[in-house]
């Protein structure tokens, strides 16, 4: 019964079928064409809360679409960002690693692409002063760059994201509230990286929280990641459900509905 309930939850939350409300949005960074997706809330509110979603390293995928659809049902305007741009979408993990690596190193370019997507979210109807950025894997790294770059957002939430930054970069005050949802057994984020991140949060005087999920590795929210933890990335339906509930609590705290 328990497994059946989790399976039903996963099916609803991560449907592979694109909801008719998801609309393609063309925008640009100079001459670079970008292709995002926007979805309106099922029920509008006077405060028009918005969520900018930064997808994992392969770009906009089924998981990010399903999450956007689910959040729209909860009353949020959602925009899924295109970080890489037309003609640069990775065909495999090797290409994804190179693309993601570029933006992790060139963090100002990453911050710029995030900010461009943020402006599209606002154009689609979100209140510019009532926004949270959420991200998965590579996108989880991106939400921290949104906070470090002092973008006008109320909070950021990272799911199995990279936490590190160049040690030469100074820690500056972070005003956005920070939620980190982390697999307790994620092999791609070292103990040293976790320790350095937590010290950064303290030095930045951030309002932050970090939640660990047992028996969880990288990509624990993505049903398409398989179920073999030994590969370093795998879906964990219990952690996926719990982390989504933690996200909802976070959104209720930092955004006006």
Coordinates of C-alpha atoms in Angstrom, one line a residue, residues 57-181:
X57 CA 22.4 19.9 -16.4
X58 CA 20.7 18.4 -19.5
X59 CA 18.4 21.4 -19.7
X60 CA 14.6 21.6 -19.6
X61 CA 13.4 18.0 -19.0
X62 CA 10.3 16.1 -18.0
X63 CA 11.0 16.4 -14.3
X64 CA 11.2 20.2 -14.4
X65 CA 8.0 20.4 -16.5
X66 CA 6.2 18.2 -14.0
X67 CA 7.3 20.3 -11.1
X68 CA 6.3 23.5 -12.8
X69 CA 2.8 22.0 -13.5
X70 CA 2.4 21.0 -9.9
X71 CA 3.5 24.3 -8.6
X72 CA 1.0 26.1 -10.9
X73 CA -1.8 24.1 -9.3
X74 CA -0.7 25.5 -5.9
X75 CA -1.2 29.1 -7.2
X76 CA 2.3 30.1 -8.5
X77 CA 3.3 31.6 -11.8
X78 CA 6.3 29.5 -13.0
X79 CA 9.0 30.1 -15.6
X80 CA 11.5 27.4 -16.5
X81 CA 14.8 29.0 -17.6
X82 CA 16.9 28.1 -20.6
X83 CA 20.5 28.6 -19.5
X84 CA 22.4 27.1 -22.5
X85 CA 20.4 28.6 -25.4
X86 CA 19.4 27.4 -28.9
X87 CA 22.1 25.4 -30.6
X88 CA 23.9 24.6 -27.4
X89 CA 21.6 22.0 -25.8
X90 CA 23.7 19.0 -24.7
X91 CA 23.0 15.6 -26.3
X92 CA 24.5 13.5 -23.5
X93 CA 26.0 13.8 -20.1
X94 CA 29.5 14.5 -21.4
X95 CA 28.3 17.6 -23.3
X96 CA 26.2 18.6 -20.3
X97 CA 29.2 18.4 -18.0
X98 CA 31.1 20.8 -20.3
X99 CA 28.2 23.2 -20.6
X100 CA 27.5 23.2 -16.9
X101 CA 31.2 23.5 -16.1
X102 CA 31.5 26.7 -18.2
X103 CA 28.7 28.4 -16.2
X104 CA 30.0 27.2 -12.8
X105 CA 33.3 28.8 -13.7
X106 CA 31.9 31.8 -15.4
X107 CA 29.4 32.5 -12.7
X108 CA 28.7 36.1 -13.8
X109 CA 27.4 34.7 -17.2
X110 CA 25.3 32.2 -15.2
X111 CA 23.9 35.0 -13.0
X112 CA 23.1 37.0 -16.2
X113 CA 21.1 34.1 -17.8
X114 CA 19.3 33.6 -14.5
X115 CA 18.4 37.2 -14.3
X116 CA 17.1 37.3 -17.9
X117 CA 14.8 34.3 -17.1
X118 CA 13.7 36.2 -14.0
X119 CA 12.6 39.1 -16.1
X120 CA 10.6 36.7 -18.3
X121 CA 8.9 35.4 -15.2
X122 CA 7.9 38.9 -14.3
X123 CA 6.6 39.6 -17.8
X124 CA 4.5 36.5 -17.6
X125 CA 2.6 37.9 -14.6
X126 CA 4.7 37.3 -11.4
X127 CA 5.1 40.1 -8.9
X128 CA 8.7 41.3 -9.1
X129 CA 8.9 41.5 -5.4
X130 CA 7.4 38.2 -4.6
X131 CA 9.6 35.5 -6.2
X132 CA 11.6 32.4 -5.2
X133 CA 14.1 30.6 -7.4
X134 CA 14.3 26.8 -7.2
X135 CA 16.8 24.5 -9.0
X136 CA 17.8 20.9 -9.4
X137 CA 21.4 19.6 -9.7
X138 CA 23.1 22.2 -11.9
X139 CA 20.1 24.4 -11.4
X140 CA 20.6 23.9 -7.6
X141 CA 24.0 25.5 -8.0
X142 CA 22.3 28.3 -10.0
X143 CA 19.9 29.3 -7.2
X144 CA 22.9 29.9 -5.0
X145 CA 24.4 32.2 -7.7
X146 CA 21.1 34.1 -7.7
X147 CA 21.5 34.6 -4.0
X148 CA 25.2 35.5 -4.2
X149 CA 24.5 37.8 -7.1
X150 CA 21.8 39.7 -5.0
X151 CA 19.0 39.2 -7.5
X152 CA 15.7 40.5 -6.3
X153 CA 14.2 37.3 -4.9
X154 CA 12.8 36.4 -1.5
X155 CA 14.3 33.0 -1.3
X156 CA 16.2 30.2 -3.1
X157 CA 15.8 26.4 -2.9
X158 CA 18.4 24.0 -4.1
X159 CA 17.7 20.3 -4.6
X160 CA 20.8 18.0 -4.9
X161 CA 22.7 20.9 -6.2
X162 CA 26.4 21.7 -6.1
X163 CA 27.2 24.0 -3.2
X164 CA 30.7 25.2 -3.9
X165 CA 32.2 28.4 -5.2
X166 CA 35.7 29.6 -5.8
X167 CA 37.4 30.2 -2.4
X168 CA 38.9 33.4 -3.8
X169 CA 35.4 34.9 -4.1
X170 CA 34.5 36.8 -0.9
X171 CA 31.4 36.0 1.1
X172 CA 29.0 38.9 0.8
X173 CA 25.8 39.5 2.7
X174 CA 22.9 37.2 1.4
X175 CA 19.4 38.6 2.0
X176 CA 17.4 35.8 0.2
X177 CA 16.4 33.0 2.5
X178 CA 18.1 29.7 1.6
X179 CA 16.8 26.1 1.6
X180 CA 19.1 23.2 0.7
X181 CA 17.6 19.8 0.2

